[in-house]
Short mmCIF file of C-alpha atoms in Angstrom, two decimals:
data_model
loop_
_atom_site.label_atom_id
_atom_site.label_comp_id
_atom_site.label_asym_id
_atom_site.label_seq_id
_atom_site.Cartn_x
_atom_site.Cartn_y
_atom_site.Cartn_z
CA ASP S 1 -46.04 61.64 46.10
CA THR S 2 -44.33 58.73 44.30
CA ASN S 3 -41.85 58.03 47.10
CA THR S 4 -44.63 57.90 49.71
CA THR S 5 -46.62 55.47 47.54
CA GLU S 6 -43.63 53.17 47.14
CA ARG S 7 -43.02 53.15 50.89
CA VAL S 8 -46.68 52.30 51.58
CA ILE S 9 -46.64 49.43 49.05
CA SER S 10 -43.42 48.03 50.49
CA CYS S 11 -44.82 48.16 54.03
CA VAL S 12 -48.02 46.38 52.98
CA SER S 13 -46.23 43.60 51.12
CA LEU S 14 -43.53 43.05 53.75
CA PRO S 15 -44.35 40.23 56.19
CA TYR S 16 -43.95 41.06 59.90
CA PHE S 17 -41.62 38.14 60.54
CA PRO S 18 -38.00 38.98 59.57
CA VAL S 19 -36.76 37.18 56.44
CA VAL S 20 -34.46 34.91 58.42
CA TYR S 21 -37.44 33.72 60.50
CA HIS S 22 -39.36 32.83 57.32
CA THR S 23 -36.64 30.39 56.34
CA ILE S 24 -36.47 28.92 59.85
CA MET S 25 -40.27 28.55 60.03
CA MET S 26 -40.61 26.83 56.64
CA ASN S 27 -37.64 24.57 57.34
CA PHE S 28 -39.20 23.64 60.68
CA ILE S 29 -42.45 22.58 58.99
CA GLU S 30 -40.46 20.73 56.32
CA ASN S 31 -38.31 18.83 58.83
CA VAL S 32 -41.26 17.73 60.97
CA LEU S 33 -43.43 16.53 58.07
CA CYS S 34 -40.62 14.73 56.26
CA LEU S 35 -40.05 12.53 59.32
CA PHE S 36 -43.32 10.75 58.49
CA GLU S 37 -42.26 9.53 55.04
CA SER S 38 -41.23 6.14 56.42
CA CYS S 39 -44.76 5.64 57.86
CA PHE S 40 -46.30 5.26 54.39
CA SER S 41 -45.78 2.33 52.05
CA ARG S 42 -46.70 4.44 49.01
CA LYS S 43 -45.33 7.85 48.03
CA ALA S 44 -48.76 9.07 46.94
CA ALA S 45 -50.10 8.51 50.46
CA PHE S 46 -47.25 10.53 51.96
CA ARG S 47 -47.95 13.40 49.54
CA TRP S 48 -51.60 13.45 50.59
CA PHE S 49 -50.54 13.37 54.23
CA VAL S 50 -48.38 16.48 53.75
CA THR S 51 -51.07 18.26 51.73
CA ILE S 52 -53.89 17.62 54.22
CA THR S 53 -51.77 18.46 57.28
CA VAL S 54 -50.66 21.77 55.77
CA GLY S 55 -54.24 22.44 54.72
CA LEU S 56 -55.45 21.95 58.29
CA MET S 57 -52.89 24.54 59.39
CA LEU S 58 -54.29 27.09 56.92
CA ARG S 59 -58.01 26.29 56.65
CA SER S 60 -60.31 29.29 56.95
CA ASP S 61 -63.50 27.26 57.53
CA LYS S 62 -64.50 23.84 58.83
CA LEU S 63 -66.30 22.34 55.84
CA GLY S 64 -64.31 19.14 55.47
CA VAL S 65 -61.53 18.51 52.97
CA THR S 66 -63.11 21.03 50.59
CA SER S 67 -61.68 23.77 52.83
CA VAL S 68 -58.20 22.28 52.27
CA ILE S 69 -58.74 22.39 48.51
CA ARG S 70 -59.87 26.02 48.63
CA ASP S 71 -57.16 27.35 50.95
CA LEU S 72 -54.33 25.55 49.15
CA ALA S 73 -55.76 26.32 45.68
CA LEU S 74 -55.71 22.64 44.73
CA CYS S 75 -57.21 21.09 41.66
CA PRO S 76 -60.89 20.22 42.32
CA GLY S 77 -60.18 16.68 41.16
CA CYS S 78 -58.19 16.11 44.36
CA TYR S 79 -61.36 15.68 46.41
CA ASP S 80 -61.92 11.97 45.74
CA SER S 81 -58.26 11.11 46.35
CA MET S 82 -58.31 12.98 49.67
CA ILE S 83 -61.40 11.10 50.84
CA HIS S 84 -59.83 7.79 49.82
CA PHE S 85 -56.62 8.62 51.72
CA PHE S 86 -58.35 8.37 55.11
CA ARG S 87 -59.39 4.77 54.39
CA ALA S 88 -56.20 3.69 52.60
CA SER S 89 -54.23 0.63 53.69
CA SER S 90 -50.84 2.25 53.07
CA TRP S 91 -50.45 3.61 56.62
CA SER S 92 -50.66 2.45 60.21
CA LEU S 93 -51.95 4.59 63.07
CA ASP S 94 -49.51 3.08 65.56
CA SER S 95 -46.45 3.87 63.44
CA LEU S 96 -47.81 7.36 62.77
CA ARG S 97 -48.25 8.06 66.49
CA ARG S 98 -44.78 6.74 67.31
CA CYS S 99 -43.28 8.98 64.65
CA TRP S 100 -45.20 11.98 66.00
CA PHE S 101 -43.90 11.27 69.52
CA SER S 102 -40.34 11.19 68.16
CA ALA S 103 -40.90 14.42 66.20
CA VAL S 104 -42.22 16.23 69.31
CA ARG S 105 -39.28 15.01 71.38
CA GLN S 106 -36.79 16.11 68.71
CA TYR S 107 -38.18 19.48 67.60
CA ALA S 108 -40.64 20.81 70.21
CA PRO S 109 -39.39 23.01 73.11
CA LEU S 110 -40.63 20.67 75.85
CA TYR S 111 -40.90 21.59 79.53
CA LYS S 112 -39.37 19.35 82.18
CA GLU S 113 -39.85 19.26 85.94
CA GLY S 114 -36.46 18.01 87.09
CA ASN S 115 -35.91 14.97 84.91
CA LEU S 116 -39.63 14.34 84.28
CA HIS S 117 -41.66 15.30 81.24
CA ILE S 118 -45.18 16.52 82.05
CA LEU S 119 -47.98 14.63 80.29
CA VAL S 120 -51.59 15.79 80.53
CA GLY S 121 -54.61 13.61 79.89
CA ASP S 122 -58.34 14.15 79.80
CA GLY S 123 -61.49 12.95 78.08
CA VAL S 124 -63.51 14.96 75.60
CA LYS S 125 -67.04 14.22 74.39
CA GLN S 126 -68.16 15.37 70.97
CA SER S 127 -71.77 15.38 69.82
CA ARG S 128 -72.34 13.62 66.48
CA GLU S 129 -75.53 13.71 64.42
CA GLY S 130 -74.46 10.98 61.96
CA ARG S 131 -76.65 7.94 62.56
CA ARG S 132 -74.38 5.61 60.59
CA MET S 133 -71.15 6.60 62.34
CA PRO S 134 -69.45 3.78 64.28
CA GLY S 135 -68.79 4.39 67.96
CA VAL S 136 -71.65 6.84 68.53
CA LYS S 137 -73.43 6.19 71.83
CA LYS S 138 -75.45 7.95 74.48
CA LEU S 139 -73.16 9.96 76.78
CA PHE S 140 -73.70 11.85 80.01
CA GLN S 141 -71.77 15.10 80.31
CA GLU S 142 -71.23 17.02 83.50
CA SER S 143 -71.02 20.75 82.92
CA GLU S 144 -71.88 23.98 84.67
CA ASN S 145 -72.77 25.48 81.28
CA SER S 146 -76.55 25.59 80.99
CA ALA S 147 -76.30 25.61 77.18
CA LYS S 148 -75.02 22.02 77.19
CA PRO S 149 -77.57 19.20 77.39
CA GLU S 150 -77.26 16.59 80.11
CA TYR S 151 -77.24 13.70 77.64
CA ILE S 152 -75.87 13.64 74.10
CA HIS S 153 -75.21 11.10 71.36
CA GLY S 154 -71.62 11.28 70.24
CA HIS S 155 -68.05 10.05 70.49
CA MET S 156 -65.97 9.68 73.64
CA PHE S 157 -62.30 10.53 73.03
CA GLY S 158 -59.26 10.23 75.25
CA GLY S 159 -56.82 13.07 74.67
CA LEU S 160 -53.16 13.12 75.66
CA GLY S 161 -50.76 16.07 75.50
CA ILE S 162 -47.34 17.16 76.71
CA LEU S 163 -46.37 20.52 78.20
CA ALA S 164 -44.06 22.76 76.18
CA GLY S 165 -42.76 26.31 76.59
CA ASN S 166 -42.20 27.93 79.96
CA ILE S 167 -44.18 29.08 82.97
CA ARG S 168 -45.14 32.36 81.25
CA SER S 169 -46.14 30.88 77.89
CA TRP S 170 -47.50 27.36 78.26
CA ALA S 171 -48.71 25.14 75.47
CA CYS S 172 -50.03 21.59 75.70
CA ILE S 173 -48.96 19.89 72.46
CA PRO S 174 -51.52 17.17 71.57
CA LEU S 175 -49.92 13.75 71.21
CA SER S 176 -52.92 11.55 70.51
CA ILE S 177 -56.70 11.65 70.54
CA ARG S 178 -58.29 8.20 70.36
CA LEU S 179 -61.80 6.76 70.55
CA HIS S 180 -62.10 5.23 74.03
CA ASP S 181 -65.71 4.09 74.11
CA GLY S 182 -68.49 2.75 71.92
CA LEU S 183 -66.46 0.07 70.11
CA GLN S 184 -66.57 -2.78 72.63
CA ALA S 185 -69.01 -4.76 70.47
CA SER S 186 -66.35 -5.11 67.76
CA MET S 187 -63.92 -6.93 70.09
CA ASP S 188 -64.85 -10.32 68.64
CA TRP S 189 -64.29 -9.24 65.06
CA LYS S 190 -61.28 -10.86 63.45
CA GLY S 191 -58.24 -8.61 63.16
CA THR S 192 -59.64 -5.74 65.22
CA THR S 193 -57.37 -3.80 67.60
CA VAL S 194 -60.11 -2.18 69.70
CA SER S 195 -59.44 -2.28 73.44
CA ASP S 196 -62.11 -3.50 75.85
CA ALA S 197 -60.53 -1.63 78.79
CA SER S 198 -62.31 1.27 80.45
CA HIS S 199 -61.68 4.89 79.55
CA VAL S 200 -59.47 5.55 82.59
CA VAL S 201 -57.34 2.44 81.99
CA GLN S 202 -56.89 3.31 78.32
CA MET S 203 -55.75 6.79 79.31
CA VAL S 204 -53.03 5.32 81.54
CA GLU S 205 -51.99 2.95 78.74
CA ASP S 206 -51.77 5.79 76.19
CA ALA S 207 -49.70 7.91 78.57
CA HIS S 208 -47.28 5.10 79.36
CA HIS S 209 -46.92 4.33 75.65
CA ALA S 210 -45.88 7.97 75.13
CA ALA S 211 -43.57 7.82 78.16
CA CYS S 212 -41.67 4.98 76.47
CA THR S 213 -40.56 7.60 73.91
CA PHE S 214 -40.07 10.62 76.19
CA GLY S 215 -38.65 8.84 79.25
CA ASP S 216 -39.71 9.14 82.89
CA SER S 217 -42.87 11.23 83.03
CA LEU S 218 -45.52 12.72 85.28
CA LEU S 219 -49.16 12.42 84.21
CA LEU S 220 -51.70 15.07 85.24
CA LEU S 221 -55.30 13.85 85.37
CA ASP S 222 -58.68 15.07 86.59
CA ARG S 223 -60.41 13.58 89.65
CA TYR S 224 -62.47 11.25 87.43
CA PHE S 225 -59.33 9.13 86.86
CA LEU S 226 -58.49 8.29 90.48
CA THR S 227 -59.69 4.67 90.42
CA VAL S 228 -58.35 1.32 91.55
CA PRO S 229 -58.14 -0.13 87.98
CA ALA S 230 -56.08 2.88 86.85
CA LEU S 231 -53.60 2.49 89.73
CA GLU S 232 -53.35 -1.25 89.19
CA LYS S 233 -52.61 -0.72 85.51
CA LEU S 234 -50.02 1.93 86.33
CA ARG S 235 -48.29 -0.42 88.77
CA SER S 236 -48.13 -3.27 86.26
CA LEU S 237 -46.80 -1.00 83.49
CA ASN S 238 -44.12 0.47 85.75
CA ASN S 239 -43.03 -3.01 86.83
CA SER S 240 -42.84 -4.33 83.26
CA GLY S 241 -40.60 -1.67 81.72
CA ASP S 242 -37.59 0.57 82.29
CA VAL S 243 -39.69 3.75 82.12
CA ARG S 244 -41.47 5.00 85.22
CA MET S 245 -44.56 7.18 85.22
CA GLU S 246 -46.23 8.88 88.19
CA ILE S 247 -49.72 10.39 88.42
CA ILE S 248 -50.99 13.61 90.00
CA THR S 249 -54.75 13.85 90.18
CA LYS S 250 -57.58 15.21 92.28
CA ALA S 251 -59.59 13.22 94.81
CA LYS S 252 -63.27 13.56 95.54
CA LYS S 253 -64.22 15.36 98.74
CA SER S 254 -65.89 12.18 99.98
CA CYS S 255 -62.59 10.30 99.61
CA THR S 256 -61.71 7.89 102.41
CA ALA S 257 -58.13 6.72 103.01
CA PHE S 258 -56.52 4.52 105.64
CA GLU S 259 -53.62 4.83 108.02
CA LYS S 260 -50.73 2.40 107.79
CA PRO S 261 -51.32 -0.85 109.72
CA PRO S 262 -49.37 -1.43 112.92
CA SER S 263 -46.03 -3.15 112.43
CA ARG S 264 -47.05 -6.01 114.72
CA LYS S 265 -50.45 -7.55 115.25
CA PRO S 266 -51.17 -9.07 118.67
CA GLY S 267 -52.59 -12.55 118.62
CA ARG S 268 -53.10 -14.99 115.79
CA GLY S 269 -54.32 -14.41 112.24
CA ARG S 270 -53.26 -12.62 109.11
CA PRO S 271 -51.66 -9.20 109.65
CA PRO S 272 -53.93 -6.30 108.65
CA LYS S 273 -53.41 -4.53 105.34
CA LYS S 274 -54.74 -1.20 106.56
CA GLY S 275 -55.20 0.83 109.66
CA ALA S 276 -57.96 3.17 110.82
CA ALA S 277 -60.11 4.91 108.22
CA VAL S 278 -59.49 8.62 107.60
CA HIS S 279 -62.18 10.84 106.08
CA LEU S 280 -60.04 13.43 104.31
CA LYS S 281 -62.75 16.09 104.25
CA GLU S 282 -62.87 16.09 108.06
CA LEU S 283 -59.13 16.89 108.28
CA PHE S 284 -59.87 20.45 107.15
CA ILE S 285 -61.55 20.91 110.54
CA THR S 286 -59.77 18.50 112.90
CA LEU S 287 -56.26 19.47 111.73
CA ALA S 288 -56.94 23.11 110.92
CA GLY S 289 -54.17 24.25 113.27
CA GLU S 290 -51.54 22.15 111.46
CA PHE S 291 -52.15 23.69 108.02
CA GLN S 292 -49.29 25.79 106.65
CA GLU S 293 -49.84 29.17 105.00
CA THR S 294 -47.81 30.40 102.04
CA GLU S 295 -47.99 32.25 98.74
CA ILE S 296 -47.64 30.43 95.44
CA GLU S 297 -48.05 31.40 91.79
CA LEU S 298 -51.08 29.66 90.32
CA TYR S 299 -52.68 30.37 86.96
CA GLY S 300 -50.40 33.34 86.35
CA LYS S 301 -50.86 35.22 89.63
CA LYS S 302 -49.85 35.05 93.27
CA GLU S 303 -52.31 33.26 95.54
CA SER S 304 -52.40 32.80 99.33
CA ILE S 305 -53.12 29.21 100.25
CA ARG S 306 -53.29 26.89 103.25
CA TYR S 307 -52.16 23.30 102.80
CA TYR S 308 -51.49 20.09 104.70
CA CYS S 309 -49.65 17.00 103.44
CA ILE S 310 -50.18 13.42 104.62
CA ASP S 311 -49.30 9.96 103.24
CA LEU S 312 -52.10 7.40 103.51
CA LEU S 313 -53.25 4.11 101.98
CA TRP S 314 -56.05 4.29 99.40
CA GLY S 315 -58.12 1.92 97.30
CA GLN S 316 -60.41 -0.91 98.31
CA LYS S 317 -58.36 -4.17 98.32
CA LEU S 318 -55.45 -2.24 96.78
CA TYR S 319 -54.30 -0.06 99.69
CA GLN S 320 -51.60 1.75 97.75
CA GLU S 321 -49.76 4.50 99.57
CA LEU S 322 -50.50 7.91 98.08
CA ARG S 323 -49.47 11.42 99.04
CA PHE S 324 -52.53 13.57 99.73
CA VAL S 325 -52.29 17.36 99.79
CA LEU S 326 -55.25 19.21 101.27
CA VAL S 327 -55.46 22.74 99.85
CA GLU S 328 -57.66 25.70 100.80
CA MET S 329 -57.63 28.79 98.58
CA ASN S 330 -60.14 31.65 98.60
CA GLY S 331 -62.52 29.54 100.66
CA VAL S 332 -62.41 26.61 98.20
CA GLN S 333 -61.18 23.26 99.52
CA SER S 334 -59.48 20.68 97.28
CA ILE S 335 -57.77 17.33 97.84
CA LEU S 336 -54.87 16.43 95.52
CA ALA S 337 -53.31 12.98 95.29
CA SER S 338 -49.96 11.82 93.94
CA THR S 339 -48.51 8.35 93.43
CA SER S 340 -45.03 9.83 93.99
CA LEU S 341 -44.12 10.04 97.67
CA THR S 342 -41.04 12.18 97.00
CA LEU S 343 -42.70 15.20 95.42
CA ASP S 344 -42.90 18.36 97.51
CA PRO S 345 -46.50 19.36 98.45
CA LEU S 346 -46.12 22.80 96.83
CA SER S 347 -44.83 21.15 93.66
CA ILE S 348 -47.91 18.92 93.55
CA ILE S 349 -50.18 21.96 93.89
CA ARG S 350 -48.31 23.92 91.24
CA LEU S 351 -48.09 21.00 88.79
CA TYR S 352 -51.80 20.20 89.05
CA SER S 353 -52.59 23.79 88.05
CA TYR S 354 -50.92 23.08 84.69
CA ARG S 355 -53.55 20.44 83.90
CA PHE S 356 -55.93 23.07 82.60
CA ARG S 357 -53.72 23.65 79.56
CA ILE S 358 -55.19 20.61 77.83
CA GLU S 359 -58.62 22.25 77.99
CA CYS S 360 -57.17 25.19 76.05
CA THR S 361 -55.75 22.76 73.50
CA PHE S 362 -59.16 21.11 73.05
CA ARG S 363 -60.69 24.56 72.51
CA GLU S 364 -58.13 25.47 69.82
CA LEU S 365 -58.55 22.09 68.14
CA LYS S 366 -62.29 22.69 67.94
CA GLN S 367 -62.33 26.37 66.98
CA GLN S 368 -59.21 26.74 64.81
CA ILE S 369 -58.16 23.38 63.35
CA GLY S 370 -61.68 21.94 63.18
CA ALA S 371 -60.44 18.59 64.49
CA PHE S 372 -63.91 17.43 65.51
CA CYS S 373 -65.59 18.54 62.26
CA TYR S 374 -65.46 15.14 60.59
CA HIS S 375 -68.19 13.05 59.01
CA PHE S 376 -66.88 9.56 58.31
CA TRP S 377 -69.60 6.94 58.10
CA SER S 378 -70.40 3.64 56.38
CA LYS S 379 -73.51 2.39 54.66
CA HIS S 380 -72.77 -1.02 56.21
CA MET S 381 -73.43 0.49 59.64
CA PRO S 382 -77.04 0.01 60.88
CA LYS S 383 -78.90 3.18 61.70
CA LEU S 384 -78.52 4.42 65.26
CA ASN S 385 -81.76 4.36 67.26
CA TYR S 386 -81.80 7.30 69.65
CA TYR S 387 -84.46 5.58 71.77
CA ARG S 388 -82.78 2.17 72.02
CA LYS S 389 -83.30 0.37 75.31
CA LYS S 390 -80.46 -1.19 77.29
CA GLU S 391 -81.52 -4.77 76.56
CA GLU S 392 -81.60 -4.15 72.80
CA PRO S 393 -78.42 -4.84 70.76
CA SER S 394 -76.18 -1.95 69.77
CA PRO S 395 -75.73 -1.06 66.08
CA LEU S 396 -72.23 -2.62 66.04
CA GLU S 397 -73.64 -5.92 67.29
CA CYS S 398 -75.96 -5.99 64.29
CA VAL S 399 -73.13 -5.77 61.74
CA GLU S 400 -72.71 -9.14 60.03
CA GLY S 401 -70.37 -10.32 57.31
CA GLU S 402 -66.63 -9.92 56.99
CA LYS S 403 -66.90 -7.22 54.31
CA SER S 404 -69.33 -5.08 56.32
CA ARG S 405 -67.20 -5.29 59.45
CA LYS S 406 -64.10 -4.36 57.48
CA LYS S 407 -65.82 -1.27 56.07
CA VAL S 408 -67.02 -0.21 59.52
CA LEU S 409 -63.51 -0.52 60.95
CA GLU S 410 -62.18 1.53 58.03
CA ALA S 411 -64.55 4.34 59.07
CA VAL S 412 -63.15 4.10 62.63
CA ARG S 413 -59.59 4.32 61.27
CA ALA S 414 -60.59 7.34 59.19
CA ILE S 415 -61.91 9.16 62.27
CA GLU S 416 -58.75 8.47 64.27
CA MET S 417 -56.55 9.41 61.28
CA HIS S 418 -58.31 12.76 61.04
CA MET S 419 -57.68 13.31 64.74
CA ALA S 420 -54.00 12.32 64.35
CA LEU S 421 -53.50 14.80 61.48
CA SER S 422 -55.20 17.50 63.54
CA CYS S 423 -52.85 16.82 66.47
CA ILE S 424 -49.83 17.12 64.17
CA ALA S 425 -51.09 20.36 62.63
CA MET S 426 -51.84 21.88 66.04
CA GLY S 427 -48.49 20.74 67.47
CA ILE S 428 -46.57 22.40 64.63
CA LEU S 429 -48.47 25.67 65.11
CA GLN S 430 -47.86 25.64 68.87
CA SER S 431 -44.15 24.90 68.43
CA ILE S 432 -43.81 27.80 65.99
CA SER S 433 -45.57 30.18 68.39
CA ILE S 434 -43.25 29.11 71.24
CA LEU S 435 -40.09 29.40 69.12
CA TYR S 436 -40.96 33.03 68.29
CA ILE S 437 -41.58 34.20 71.87
CA GLY S 438 -40.09 37.70 72.19
CA LYS S 439 -39.31 37.95 68.47
CA VAL S 440 -42.74 39.08 67.30
CA SER S 441 -45.87 40.48 68.94
CA SER S 442 -49.40 39.37 68.15
CA CYS S 443 -50.52 42.98 67.58
CA GLN S 444 -48.05 43.17 64.68
CA LEU S 445 -49.77 40.30 62.86
CA ARG S 446 -53.46 41.10 63.36
CA TYR S 447 -55.73 43.14 65.61
CA GLN S 448 -56.01 41.83 69.16
CA ARG S 449 -58.33 43.42 71.70
CA THR S 450 -56.07 42.10 74.48
CA PRO S 451 -52.65 41.28 72.95
CA SER S 452 -50.81 38.44 74.65
CA LYS S 453 -47.60 39.32 76.49
CA GLY S 454 -46.22 35.83 75.91
CA ARG S 455 -46.38 33.70 72.81
CA VAL S 456 -48.70 34.50 69.93
CA SER S 457 -51.82 32.36 69.76
CA GLU S 458 -52.40 29.46 67.39
CA ALA S 459 -55.09 31.49 65.61
CA THR S 460 -52.61 34.30 64.97
CA VAL S 461 -50.03 31.91 63.49
CA MET S 462 -52.73 30.39 61.27
CA SER S 463 -53.84 33.84 60.11
CA TYR S 464 -50.27 34.81 59.25
CA LEU S 465 -49.57 31.59 57.35
CA ARG S 466 -52.87 31.90 55.48
CA LYS S 467 -51.84 35.33 54.17
CA HIS S 468 -48.19 34.65 53.32
CA PHE S 469 -47.88 30.89 52.78
CA PHE S 470 -47.80 31.00 48.97
CA ARG S 471 -45.20 33.75 49.05
CA LEU S 472 -43.07 31.68 51.40
CA LEU S 473 -43.40 28.65 49.12
CA GLY S 474 -42.31 30.75 46.14
CA LYS S 475 -39.18 31.87 47.97
CA GLN S 476 -38.16 28.27 48.77
CA PRO S 477 -39.01 26.14 45.71
CA GLU S 478 -36.49 23.49 46.76
CA LEU S 479 -38.56 22.39 49.76
CA CYS S 480 -40.34 19.06 49.61
CA ILE S 481 -43.63 20.56 50.79
CA THR S 482 -43.43 23.19 48.02
CA GLN S 483 -43.05 20.55 45.33
CA ILE S 484 -45.79 18.34 46.79
CA ILE S 485 -48.37 21.13 47.03
CA GLN S 486 -47.58 22.53 43.59
CA GLU S 487 -48.08 19.05 42.09
CA GLN S 488 -51.61 18.98 43.50
CA GLN S 489 -52.51 22.40 42.11
CA ASN S 490 -54.13 23.10 38.80
CA GLU S 491 -51.52 22.89 36.03
CA SER S 492 -53.19 25.64 34.03
CA GLY S 493 -52.06 28.16 36.63
CA ILE S 494 -55.50 29.71 37.13
CA TYR S 495 -55.18 29.63 40.90
CA TRP S 496 -51.69 31.09 40.90
CA ASP S 497 -52.81 33.92 38.59
CA SER S 498 -55.77 34.70 40.85
CA LEU S 499 -53.53 34.74 43.92
CA ALA S 500 -51.00 37.02 42.21
CA SER S 501 -53.76 39.40 41.17
#
C-alpha cells in the first residue's frame, strides 16, 4: 500500500522532539558556545573550541580526537590542528573557567536552597599508563570494590559541580576538574601557576572562586575534607570578600569535639579556649533518649530516622564552633557537620544526601563523554619509575632547561583543557535534559529497560543528537556552529553524500 509506506517513512524520518524544540535546543547550544569567543585571541582557536566541544557531545567512542573527526565527518587533515589546539597559547584556562561559570549562571536551571546555591566537591583518581605524563604519581584509593587495586599510578583531580534541576530530577553540572596533586615539584619553575596547597585546601579555593560568580553558596563535601587547614582557608576567604560560603560535610566516627569554655575562669592565667572533650560516637548511647524520630525523603524515598543536634567546638588549636547532627537510619550511624549554625538539622541531613550527585556526574563523564580518555605527554618528561623509592627524586624534579619545563607545562595545560571542554560538553547535555523534563520521554528516543520518570539521561541526549545533528544543522544554516563545522568538513562533499545516502 503506497499510503502505508509513506506514513512509515515519515514516522521514521521524523525526530521525536517537536520542531519548535529543535530550534530551542540548537539555539541553546549556540548561545552557550558563543559566549566563549572573547576567551580566545585568535578566531581559529575559537572555531576549534566549538568543533571539539560539539564533537565531545556526539562522540560514539573514546579514541581521542579521531572520534570527533569521525562523528562530525571532518576532513582528516584536521587531526594535527586539533592536537595543536590543546597546547596553543591563544587561550587561558582561568578566563575559560570564568566564562563557563557565567554561562552556567545565565543559562542553566540552577537549584537554590533559600538564597544559597549548592556546590558539590569531591576528588577523583584516574589510573594512567603513560610513563611520560606529567603529574602521574602513586595513589592510594579506598574502595569497597574488589576489582579496584589498592594502589595505582595516575592523576589526582579535584572536581567541582553545582546542583541544577529539582528534587525529582537532579543533575550536578561540572564546573571545573583540575589536577590537585603531583605537580608540587614544578613550583620553583618560572611562570608556573601550580599551587602547593593540599588537595582539601585547593578544593575550598576552587569552590570559593566559583562562589564569587554565583553568590553566597553552600559546599557539600565528603568526610575526607573535614580538616583544620580547610576550615582555616574557608575562614580567611570569607573574611576577605563579600561572598560567603558554608560547608556541610561528614565527620569520622572517632571525631572528638569540645564544649564551650566557661564564661569566667577562677583564678589567674589565660582563659581556656575549650571546655570538656566530647566523643561524638558515645552520644549515640549516652543521649539515646534525647534523639528525635521523624520521616524524611532521602535518595528518592521516605526514610525513618533518629537524629540529635548539638553545637560544639572542633579542631586542634582552631576550636571553631560547628553544628553536629548525629543521624541513625536503618541501623547505620553517621555524624554530619556544618559550619553554618543557622541551618535546620533536617536541612543538613537532606542537603548532604545531594552530595552523591557528583559521583553520578563523574560516571557520565567517564562512560559517555570520555573525559578521562586523554593521552597528553611530552618527550621532555623523564620516564616514570614505578618502583621509585621515597628518597629518590620525582620525574618532575629531573626536568632541566627552560624549554623542557615549558613543554612539560604545556602538557599539563592540555590535560586540564581537555577536562574543561568535557565539563562544558557535559553541562550543556545536562541542561538540555533538564529543560525538556515532561516534554519528552526517554523511551521515545531509544530503548530503556527501566525508563526514567524524570529527565532523560545524558546518554539518551547524546544518542539523539548523534542521529539527528546533521539534519538540525541543515535546518539552521545561519547558526555560527553550523558554519564553523561545515568549514572543517571535506569540501568535496563526500561525507555529506554518505550521510544523505
